[in-house]
Amino acid sequence: MELYSADFLEKIDQQFSFIQLIPIAVSIIDVESKCFVKYNDKFLKTFDLDGERAILPISNIVLNNLENGINESANDEFLWWFKVSSDKAILTRSSSKLFEIQHRKLFLCTHYHIYSKDMASLDVNDDENIDPNYTNSLVFISEIFDRLPIYTFVISEDTDEIIYINNIVKEKLGCNKKEDCKKKCGDLLKGFCTKACLPEKMGENEEYKLDNLWLKSYSGATYWINGHRAKLVTFLDITQTKMDEEALLKQASFDEMTGIYNRSMGMKFLNVNYEKVKRGNGLFTISYLDMNGLKFVNDTFGHNEGDIYINSVVDAIESSIRKTDIFARLGGDEFVLIFLNCNYYNAAKVMKNIMNKLAQLTKNNNEKYDMSISYGLHEVNTDTKLSMEEILKSVDANMYYMKNEYKRLKALKNKANE
């Protein structure tokens, strides 16, 4: 049985493709299995590995100075030594809870400072070879993150001032100066400012809307930078993901041709508001309506003209109702209207206004065909005893009564014109 599914590995490849852009060795470590699941070319060269994917257990590389394994709960940066061979070691800095995919916690680790010396004599607690002016400086941060498509900020924990922004922040957000960034990104970053927010209000793993962008925070790890504690805050651009989600939601909720709610959403709103009224809260009036003569228009003038007729009726209705009212297409030439907090009398006035607009459209169309609707109305309030099914039967019967009257009068008119 494979350790990871193909879907998981594909998501890893997609989400962490950017690590190939980093000029130092980078790896992704799975906390649960303690395996390297992805790494960049620099990592492969460092460890003398070939280019094929290999799930490498950390135990195969021999991990020194990490008695309890991966410290998943650590909040600050920490240093590890990896012994690769008898004369090569690699120092790793990392922080916890950077990413999560399919409920697996993953570390993004950057590896640097490779030493060629006798590992037997190496004191893993000895940091004499670590240059604090490099590894704990904005120079080191900028060398990594200026090349990445990740929105990156460094915030001083002493002053809450932004002390670093990477290139993509400057380019995409138009923040050429840190002062501009503070104004533009204040709401985005306030969840990471220790002086402004309590710890439980930290904005890690949350989504933010900034202009036309959707950003998701993936870390707010604390580092020692230039001798002071600072928070490294990173955001991934999830705009395309959000657009895809909205497209799927729209497809599932709205009628493609008219742009109004579809049958499923219309009936869902109807049931929700019925239950709300039954609990003693508010009232609404429902209208079932059916376009008159759509089949005649389709058969006589073609389906394109029929679509124009449908959209003309939808426009007339939308321009007559309130934004709070619910309008859905049940299918074909049938629609439902839910007038929220509106009694029968006021709903009837709206329907009369719609009929007048359609009559005017018929005249504007040189009376090529009759644009009109048949409809039924039923008020639902706290005194209503009927079930939702009984209400729908009642309003449907009222609509068909009106349609039969329309057909009878139409037949008399046609006979008179013969």
GROMACS .gro file of C-alpha atoms in nm:
model
  418
    1MET     CA    1   0.000   0.000   0.000
    2GLU     CA    2   0.141   0.340  -0.098
    3LEU     CA    3   0.217   0.588   0.179
    4TYR     CA    4   0.046   0.878  -0.004
    5SER     CA    5  -0.237   0.890  -0.253
    6ALA     CA    6  -0.181   1.018  -0.606
    7ASP     CA    7  -0.428   1.301  -0.536
    8PHE     CA    8  -0.229   1.411  -0.230
    9LEU     CA    9   0.100   1.412  -0.421
   10GLU     CA   10  -0.062   1.605  -0.707
   11LYS     CA   11  -0.186   1.871  -0.464
   12ILE     CA   12   0.162   1.889  -0.311
   13ASP     CA   13   0.314   1.943  -0.656
   14GLN     CA   14   0.062   2.213  -0.744
   15GLN     CA   15   0.074   2.407  -0.419
   16PHE     CA   16   0.450   2.394  -0.367
   17SER     CA   17   0.573   2.428  -0.726
   18PHE     CA   18   0.720   2.765  -0.627
   19ILE     CA   19   1.004   2.605  -0.425
   20GLN     CA   20   1.191   2.542  -0.751
   21LEU     CA   21   1.238   2.920  -0.766
   22ILE     CA   22   1.427   2.932  -0.437
   23PRO     CA   23   1.808   2.938  -0.476
   24ILE     CA   24   1.870   2.733  -0.159
   25ALA     CA   25   1.768   2.379  -0.064
   26VAL     CA   26   1.401   2.353   0.031
   27SER     CA   27   1.194   2.053   0.137
   28ILE     CA   28   0.839   1.976   0.247
   29ILE     CA   29   0.813   1.742   0.547
   30ASP     CA   30   0.500   1.553   0.647
   31VAL     CA   31   0.462   1.574   1.026
   32GLU     CA   32   0.276   1.245   1.070
   33SER     CA   33   0.500   1.019   0.864
   34LYS     CA   34   0.816   1.227   0.918
   35CYS     CA   35   0.899   1.198   0.549
   36PHE     CA   36   1.021   1.443   0.289
   37VAL     CA   37   0.739   1.455   0.035
   38LYS     CA   38   0.873   1.727  -0.194
   39TYR     CA   39   1.199   1.912  -0.247
   40ASN     CA   40   1.357   2.140  -0.502
   41ASP     CA   41   1.649   2.076  -0.738
   42LYS     CA   42   1.891   2.243  -0.497
   43PHE     CA   43   1.787   1.990  -0.232
   44LEU     CA   44   1.847   1.701  -0.475
   45LYS     CA   45   2.196   1.825  -0.551
   46THR     CA   46   2.271   1.882  -0.184
   47PHE     CA   47   2.179   1.526  -0.094
   48ASP     CA   48   2.322   1.372  -0.412
   49LEU     CA   49   1.981   1.234  -0.517
   50ASP     CA   50   1.851   1.171  -0.866
   51GLY     CA   51   1.563   1.369  -1.014
   52GLU     CA   52   1.288   1.111  -0.959
   53ARG     CA   53   1.035   1.156  -0.681
   54ALA     CA   54   1.125   0.959  -0.371
   55ILE     CA   55   0.942   0.958  -0.040
   56LEU     CA   56   1.243   0.989   0.190
   57PRO     CA   57   1.197   0.900   0.559
   58ILE     CA   58   1.392   1.138   0.779
   59SER     CA   59   1.539   0.834   0.955
   60ASN     CA   60   1.720   0.749   0.632
   61ILE     CA   61   1.911   1.076   0.651
   62VAL     CA   62   1.987   1.034   1.022
   63LEU     CA   63   1.847   1.324   1.217
   64ASN     CA   64   2.065   1.470   1.490
   65ASN     CA   65   1.972   1.705   1.773
   66LEU     CA   66   1.597   1.635   1.755
   67GLU     CA   67   1.527   1.397   2.042
   68ASN     CA   68   1.147   1.415   2.026
   69GLY     CA   69   1.107   1.409   1.651
   70ILE     CA   70   0.929   1.696   1.480
   71ASN     CA   71   0.807   1.951   1.730
   72GLU     CA   72   0.466   2.021   1.583
   73SER     CA   73   0.361   2.262   1.858
   74ALA     CA   74   0.661   2.496   1.837
   75ASN     CA   75   0.578   2.855   1.755
   76ASP     CA   76   0.926   3.007   1.720
   77GLU     CA   77   1.195   2.920   1.471
   78PHE     CA   78   1.415   2.622   1.554
   79LEU     CA   79   1.732   2.472   1.415
   80TRP     CA   80   1.800   2.109   1.316
   81TRP     CA   81   2.115   1.931   1.203
   82PHE     CA   82   2.083   1.666   0.932
   83LYS     CA   83   2.382   1.434   0.896
   84VAL     CA   84   2.406   1.330   0.533
   85SER     CA   85   2.736   1.145   0.539
   86SER     CA   86   3.052   1.123   0.745
   87ASP     CA   87   3.170   1.462   0.626
   88LYS     CA   88   2.857   1.655   0.533
   89ALA     CA   89   2.591   1.816   0.749
   90ILE     CA   90   2.310   2.054   0.671
   91LEU     CA   91   2.148   2.305   0.902
   92THR     CA   92   1.772   2.356   0.878
   93ARG     CA   93   1.559   2.637   1.008
   94SER     CA   94   1.181   2.596   1.012
   95SER     CA   95   0.861   2.695   1.188
   96SER     CA   96   0.549   2.498   1.269
   97LYS     CA   97   0.202   2.475   1.116
   98LEU     CA   98   0.289   2.643   0.790
   99PHE     CA   99   0.060   2.441   0.566
  100GLU     CA  100  -0.209   2.175   0.576
  101ILE     CA  101  -0.326   1.960   0.284
  102GLN     CA  102  -0.587   1.688   0.316
  103HIS     CA  103  -0.563   1.710   0.697
  104ARG     CA  104  -0.187   1.649   0.690
  105LYS     CA  105   0.033   1.908   0.859
  106LEU     CA  106   0.338   1.996   0.654
  107PHE     CA  107   0.659   2.186   0.724
  108LEU     CA  108   0.826   2.401   0.463
  109CYS     CA  109   1.195   2.381   0.552
  110THR     CA  110   1.480   2.589   0.418
  111HIS     CA  111   1.828   2.428   0.442
  112TYR     CA  112   2.151   2.621   0.441
  113HIS     CA  113   2.515   2.619   0.567
  114ILE     CA  114   2.663   2.292   0.445
  115TYR     CA  115   2.984   2.198   0.622
  116SER     CA  116   3.254   1.959   0.497
  117LYS     CA  117   3.415   1.842   0.817
  118ASP     CA  118   3.443   1.538   1.038
  119MET     CA  119   3.091   1.486   1.173
  120ALA     CA  120   3.225   1.293   1.471
  121SER     CA  121   3.385   1.611   1.601
  122LEU     CA  122   3.089   1.834   1.521
  123ASP     CA  123   2.905   1.971   1.822
  124VAL     CA  124   2.549   2.015   1.698
  125ASN     CA  125   2.492   2.278   1.966
  126ASP     CA  126   2.787   2.480   1.842
  127ASP     CA  127   2.670   2.775   1.632
  128GLU     CA  128   3.012   2.932   1.573
  129ASN     CA  129   2.971   2.883   1.198
  130ILE     CA  130   2.628   3.043   1.186
  131ASP     CA  131   2.651   3.403   1.076
  132PRO     CA  132   2.371   3.590   1.259
  133ASN     CA  133   2.417   3.884   1.025
  134TYR     CA  134   2.300   3.652   0.744
  135THR     CA  135   2.071   3.384   0.882
  136ASN     CA  136   1.884   3.617   1.117
  137SER     CA  137   1.860   3.918   0.890
  138LEU     CA  138   1.629   4.070   0.633
  139VAL     CA  139   1.897   3.991   0.374
  140PHE     CA  140   1.832   3.619   0.424
  141ILE     CA  141   1.454   3.670   0.419
  142SER     CA  142   1.466   3.880   0.103
  143GLU     CA  143   1.691   3.629  -0.079
  144ILE     CA  144   1.418   3.368  -0.036
  145PHE     CA  145   1.090   3.556  -0.056
  146ASP     CA  146   1.169   3.819  -0.319
  147ARG     CA  147   1.165   3.533  -0.571
  148LEU     CA  148   0.841   3.372  -0.453
  149PRO     CA  149   0.480   3.425  -0.572
  150ILE     CA  150   0.375   3.448  -0.207
  151TYR     CA  151   0.266   3.777  -0.049
  152THR     CA  152   0.518   3.818   0.234
  153PHE     CA  153   0.542   4.069   0.518
  154VAL     CA  154   0.772   4.097   0.818
  155ILE     CA  155   0.622   4.281   1.116
  156SER     CA  156   0.820   4.392   1.421
  157GLU     CA  157   0.669   4.252   1.740
  158ASP     CA  158   0.811   4.549   1.933
  159THR     CA  159   0.649   4.824   1.726
  160ASP     CA  160   0.400   4.646   1.494
  161GLU     CA  161   0.575   4.825   1.209
  162ILE     CA  162   0.611   4.658   0.868
  163ILE     CA  163   0.986   4.617   0.820
  164TYR     CA  164   0.985   4.410   0.500
  165ILE     CA  165   0.761   4.343   0.201
  166ASN     CA  166   0.859   4.122  -0.091
  167ASN     CA  167   0.847   4.198  -0.462
  168ILE     CA  168   0.501   4.053  -0.534
  169VAL     CA  169   0.349   4.281  -0.268
  170LYS     CA  170   0.511   4.579  -0.438
  171GLU     CA  171   0.407   4.471  -0.787
  172LYS     CA  172   0.055   4.335  -0.733
  173LEU     CA  173  -0.060   4.564  -0.451
  174GLY     CA  174   0.120   4.876  -0.567
  175CYS     CA  175   0.302   4.916  -0.235
  176ASN     CA  176   0.635   5.066  -0.334
  177LYS     CA  177   0.690   5.196   0.017
  178LYS     CA  178   0.620   5.028   0.349
  179GLU     CA  179   0.413   5.334   0.444
  180ASP     CA  180   0.187   5.273   0.141
  181CYS     CA  181   0.160   4.908   0.240
  182LYS     CA  182   0.051   4.996   0.593
  183LYS     CA  183  -0.238   5.202   0.457
  184LYS     CA  184  -0.343   4.952   0.193
  185CYS     CA  185  -0.293   4.632   0.392
  186GLY     CA  186  -0.382   4.750   0.742
  187ASP     CA  187  -0.694   4.535   0.771
  188LEU     CA  188  -0.515   4.240   0.613
  189LEU     CA  189  -0.235   4.247   0.870
  190LYS     CA  190  -0.403   4.367   1.188
  191GLY     CA  191  -0.472   4.008   1.296
  192PHE     CA  192  -0.096   3.950   1.313
  193CYS     CA  193  -0.007   4.260   1.514
  194THR     CA  194   0.048   4.158   1.875
  195LYS     CA  195  -0.027   4.499   2.017
  196ALA     CA  196  -0.356   4.532   1.829
  197CYS     CA  197  -0.498   4.182   1.881
  198LEU     CA  198  -0.525   3.917   2.146
  199PRO     CA  199  -0.356   3.582   2.066
  200GLU     CA  200  -0.688   3.412   1.997
  201LYS     CA  201  -0.758   3.671   1.727
  202MET     CA  202  -0.450   3.590   1.522
  203GLY     CA  203  -0.536   3.565   1.156
  204GLU     CA  204  -0.360   3.240   1.065
  205ASN     CA  205  -0.529   3.020   0.800
  206GLU     CA  206  -0.798   3.276   0.724
  207GLU     CA  207  -0.918   3.421   0.395
  208TYR     CA  208  -0.913   3.792   0.316
  209LYS     CA  209  -1.056   4.004   0.034
  210LEU     CA  210  -0.827   4.282  -0.082
  211ASP     CA  211  -0.948   4.477  -0.385
  212ASN     CA  212  -0.992   4.208  -0.655
  213LEU     CA  213  -0.770   3.956  -0.479
  214TRP     CA  214  -0.851   3.675  -0.238
  215LEU     CA  215  -0.558   3.593  -0.009
  216LYS     CA  216  -0.523   3.312   0.245
  217SER     CA  217  -0.280   3.342   0.535
  218TYR     CA  218  -0.057   3.042   0.587
  219SER     CA  219   0.185   3.149   0.858
  220GLY     CA  220   0.248   3.402   1.128
  221ALA     CA  221   0.567   3.246   1.260
  222THR     CA  222   0.798   3.439   1.493
  223TYR     CA  223   1.169   3.478   1.411
  224TRP     CA  224   1.465   3.664   1.552
  225ILE     CA  225   1.547   3.915   1.279
  226ASN     CA  226   1.817   4.179   1.316
  227GLY     CA  227   1.828   4.101   1.688
  228HIS     CA  228   1.455   4.154   1.747
  229ARG     CA  229   1.148   3.933   1.746
  230ALA     CA  230   0.951   3.974   1.425
  231LYS     CA  231   0.659   3.795   1.269
  232LEU     CA  232   0.691   3.652   0.918
  233VAL     CA  233   0.344   3.665   0.762
  234THR     CA  234   0.274   3.496   0.429
  235PHE     CA  235  -0.035   3.484   0.210
  236LEU     CA  236  -0.116   3.269  -0.091
  237ASP     CA  237  -0.321   3.410  -0.376
  238ILE     CA  238  -0.640   3.199  -0.387
  239THR     CA  239  -0.829   3.431  -0.624
  240GLN     CA  240  -0.865   3.168  -0.896
  241THR     CA  241  -0.983   2.911  -0.642
  242LYS     CA  242  -1.247   3.152  -0.512
  243MET     CA  243  -1.355   3.233  -0.869
  244ASP     CA  244  -1.389   2.861  -0.942
  245GLU     CA  245  -1.592   2.813  -0.623
  246GLU     CA  246  -1.819   3.105  -0.712
  247ALA     CA  247  -1.866   2.966  -1.063
  248LEU     CA  248  -1.965   2.626  -0.922
  249LEU     CA  249  -2.200   2.789  -0.672
  250LYS     CA  250  -2.355   2.999  -0.946
  251GLN     CA  251  -2.397   2.693  -1.166
  252ALA     CA  252  -2.565   2.506  -0.882
  253SER     CA  253  -2.788   2.795  -0.771
  254PHE     CA  254  -2.879   3.004  -1.075
  255ASP     CA  255  -3.060   2.953  -1.402
  256GLU     CA  256  -2.802   2.976  -1.679
  257MET     CA  257  -3.012   3.164  -1.933
  258THR     CA  258  -3.188   3.422  -1.714
  259GLY     CA  259  -2.942   3.459  -1.427
  260ILE     CA  260  -3.214   3.428  -1.161
  261TYR     CA  261  -3.236   3.147  -0.905
  262ASN     CA  262  -3.304   2.798  -1.036
  263ARG     CA  263  -3.577   2.560  -0.922
  264SER     CA  264  -3.369   2.402  -0.646
  265MET     CA  265  -3.285   2.735  -0.482
  266GLY     CA  266  -3.639   2.869  -0.528
  267MET     CA  267  -3.791   2.572  -0.347
  268LYS     CA  268  -3.524   2.588  -0.078
  269PHE     CA  269  -3.602   2.955  -0.006
  270LEU     CA  270  -3.973   2.874  -0.007
  271ASN     CA  271  -3.937   2.599   0.255
  272VAL     CA  272  -3.701   2.805   0.472
  273ASN     CA  273  -3.939   3.100   0.485
  274TYR     CA  274  -4.239   2.875   0.544
  275GLU     CA  275  -4.067   2.725   0.850
  276LYS     CA  276  -3.975   3.073   0.970
  277VAL     CA  277  -4.339   3.188   0.951
  278LYS     CA  278  -4.457   2.873   1.126
  279ARG     CA  279  -4.227   2.966   1.415
  280GLY     CA  280  -4.419   3.293   1.443
  281ASN     CA  281  -4.181   3.515   1.252
  282GLY     CA  282  -4.309   3.735   0.966
  283LEU     CA  283  -4.515   3.658   0.657
  284PHE     CA  284  -4.475   3.628   0.282
  285THR     CA  285  -4.686   3.600  -0.030
  286ILE     CA  286  -4.605   3.340  -0.294
  287SER     CA  287  -4.685   3.374  -0.662
  288TYR     CA  288  -4.672   3.094  -0.917
  289LEU     CA  289  -4.662   3.239  -1.267
  290ASP     CA  290  -4.663   3.094  -1.615
  291MET     CA  291  -4.582   3.273  -1.941
  292ASN     CA  292  -4.867   3.280  -2.190
  293GLY     CA  293  -4.803   3.157  -2.544
  294LEU     CA  294  -4.434   3.061  -2.521
  295LYS     CA  295  -4.492   2.746  -2.727
  296PHE     CA  296  -4.663   2.954  -2.996
  297VAL     CA  297  -4.366   3.194  -3.009
  298ASN     CA  298  -4.115   2.908  -3.030
  299ASP     CA  299  -4.311   2.730  -3.305
  300THR     CA  300  -4.385   3.046  -3.505
  301PHE     CA  301  -4.074   3.262  -3.465
  302GLY     CA  302  -3.810   3.015  -3.345
  303HIS     CA  303  -3.647   2.940  -3.013
  304ASN     CA  304  -3.421   3.245  -3.027
  305GLU     CA  305  -3.729   3.466  -3.021
  306GLY     CA  306  -3.867   3.246  -2.743
  307ASP     CA  307  -3.554   3.315  -2.539
  308ILE     CA  308  -3.599   3.688  -2.600
  309TYR     CA  309  -3.957   3.658  -2.475
  310ILE     CA  310  -3.844   3.474  -2.159
  311ASN     CA  311  -3.576   3.731  -2.079
  312SER     CA  312  -3.818   4.019  -2.148
  313VAL     CA  313  -4.059   3.876  -1.889
  314VAL     CA  314  -3.774   3.826  -1.641
  315ASP     CA  315  -3.656   4.186  -1.691
  316ALA     CA  316  -4.007   4.322  -1.641
  317ILE     CA  317  -4.045   4.127  -1.318
  318GLU     CA  318  -3.700   4.209  -1.182
  319SER     CA  319  -3.756   4.580  -1.240
  320SER     CA  320  -4.083   4.561  -1.044
  321ILE     CA  321  -3.983   4.369  -0.731
  322ARG     CA  322  -3.761   4.458  -0.437
  323LYS     CA  323  -3.406   4.330  -0.386
  324THR     CA  324  -3.530   4.138  -0.083
  325ASP     CA  325  -3.786   3.943  -0.287
  326ILE     CA  326  -3.693   3.603  -0.430
  327PHE     CA  327  -3.741   3.522  -0.797
  328ALA     CA  328  -3.669   3.176  -0.940
  329ARG     CA  329  -3.726   2.991  -1.265
  330LEU     CA  330  -3.885   2.653  -1.206
  331GLY     CA  331  -3.827   2.545  -1.564
  332GLY     CA  332  -3.941   2.633  -1.915
  333ASP     CA  333  -4.207   2.904  -1.884
  334GLU     CA  334  -4.278   2.859  -1.511
  335PHE     CA  335  -4.153   3.085  -1.233
  336VAL     CA  336  -4.204   3.145  -0.862
  337LEU     CA  337  -4.199   3.477  -0.676
  338ILE     CA  338  -4.166   3.507  -0.298
  339PHE     CA  339  -4.262   3.849  -0.165
  340LEU     CA  340  -4.101   3.860   0.179
  341ASN     CA  341  -4.283   4.053   0.455
  342CYS     CA  342  -4.549   4.144   0.204
  343ASN     CA  343  -4.924   4.075   0.231
  344TYR     CA  344  -5.156   3.958  -0.045
  345TYR     CA  345  -5.286   4.308  -0.124
  346ASN     CA  346  -4.941   4.463  -0.183
  347ALA     CA  347  -4.821   4.160  -0.379
  348ALA     CA  348  -5.127   4.187  -0.605
  349LYS     CA  349  -5.037   4.552  -0.679
  350VAL     CA  350  -4.688   4.446  -0.784
  351MET     CA  351  -4.827   4.176  -1.011
  352LYS     CA  352  -5.063   4.428  -1.171
  353ASN     CA  353  -4.766   4.658  -1.237
  354ILE     CA  354  -4.582   4.368  -1.403
  355MET     CA  355  -4.883   4.297  -1.626
  356ASN     CA  356  -4.891   4.663  -1.733
  357LYS     CA  357  -4.520   4.656  -1.821
  358LEU     CA  358  -4.570   4.344  -2.032
  359ALA     CA  359  -4.864   4.503  -2.211
  360GLN     CA  360  -4.642   4.800  -2.297
  361LEU     CA  361  -4.371   4.563  -2.423
  362THR     CA  362  -4.629   4.399  -2.649
  363LYS     CA  363  -4.712   4.738  -2.801
  364ASN     CA  364  -4.345   4.824  -2.841
  365ASN     CA  365  -4.302   4.495  -3.024
  366ASN     CA  366  -4.574   4.594  -3.275
  367GLU     CA  367  -4.798   4.330  -3.116
  368LYS     CA  368  -4.610   4.056  -3.300
  369TYR     CA  369  -4.725   3.832  -3.018
  370ASP     CA  370  -4.883   3.881  -2.678
  371MET     CA  371  -4.635   3.917  -2.389
  372SER     CA  372  -4.826   3.827  -2.075
  373ILE     CA  373  -4.834   3.593  -1.777
  374SER     CA  374  -5.089   3.402  -1.574
  375TYR     CA  375  -5.034   3.380  -1.201
  376GLY     CA  376  -5.176   3.276  -0.868
  377LEU     CA  377  -5.117   3.436  -0.527
  378HIS     CA  378  -5.130   3.304  -0.171
  379GLU     CA  379  -5.037   3.482   0.151
  380VAL     CA  380  -4.859   3.277   0.417
  381ASN     CA  381  -4.872   3.417   0.772
  382THR     CA  382  -4.870   3.294   1.131
  383ASP     CA  383  -5.242   3.207   1.105
  384THR     CA  384  -5.189   2.982   0.804
  385LYS     CA  385  -5.298   2.622   0.874
  386LEU     CA  386  -5.218   2.472   0.534
  387SER     CA  387  -4.906   2.267   0.474
  388MET     CA  388  -4.653   2.385   0.216
  389GLU     CA  389  -4.778   2.120  -0.026
  390GLU     CA  390  -5.138   2.238   0.015
  391ILE     CA  391  -5.035   2.602  -0.037
  392LEU     CA  392  -4.855   2.513  -0.360
  393LYS     CA  393  -5.162   2.326  -0.487
  394SER     CA  394  -5.379   2.627  -0.404
  395VAL     CA  395  -5.157   2.884  -0.577
  396ASP     CA  396  -5.112   2.651  -0.875
  397ALA     CA  397  -5.490   2.614  -0.909
  398ASN     CA  398  -5.530   2.994  -0.901
  399MET     CA  399  -5.268   3.032  -1.171
  400TYR     CA  400  -5.437   2.778  -1.400
  401TYR     CA  401  -5.773   2.942  -1.345
  402MET     CA  402  -5.624   3.269  -1.472
  403LYS     CA  403  -5.457   3.089  -1.764
  404ASN     CA  404  -5.783   2.925  -1.867
  405GLU     CA  405  -5.952   3.265  -1.858
  406TYR     CA  406  -5.670   3.406  -2.074
  407LYS     CA  407  -5.716   3.125  -2.328
  408ARG     CA  408  -6.096   3.172  -2.332
  409LEU     CA  409  -6.068   3.547  -2.392
  410LYS     CA  410  -5.797   3.493  -2.653
  411ALA     CA  411  -6.017   3.247  -2.840
  412LEU     CA  412  -6.310   3.494  -2.837
  413LYS     CA  413  -6.083   3.769  -2.968
  414ASN     CA  414  -5.949   3.551  -3.248
  415LYS     CA  415  -6.301   3.447  -3.345
  416ALA     CA  416  -6.415   3.811  -3.356
  417ASN     CA  417  -6.124   3.897  -3.589
  418GLU     CA  418  -6.210   3.620  -3.837
   0.00000   0.00000   0.00000
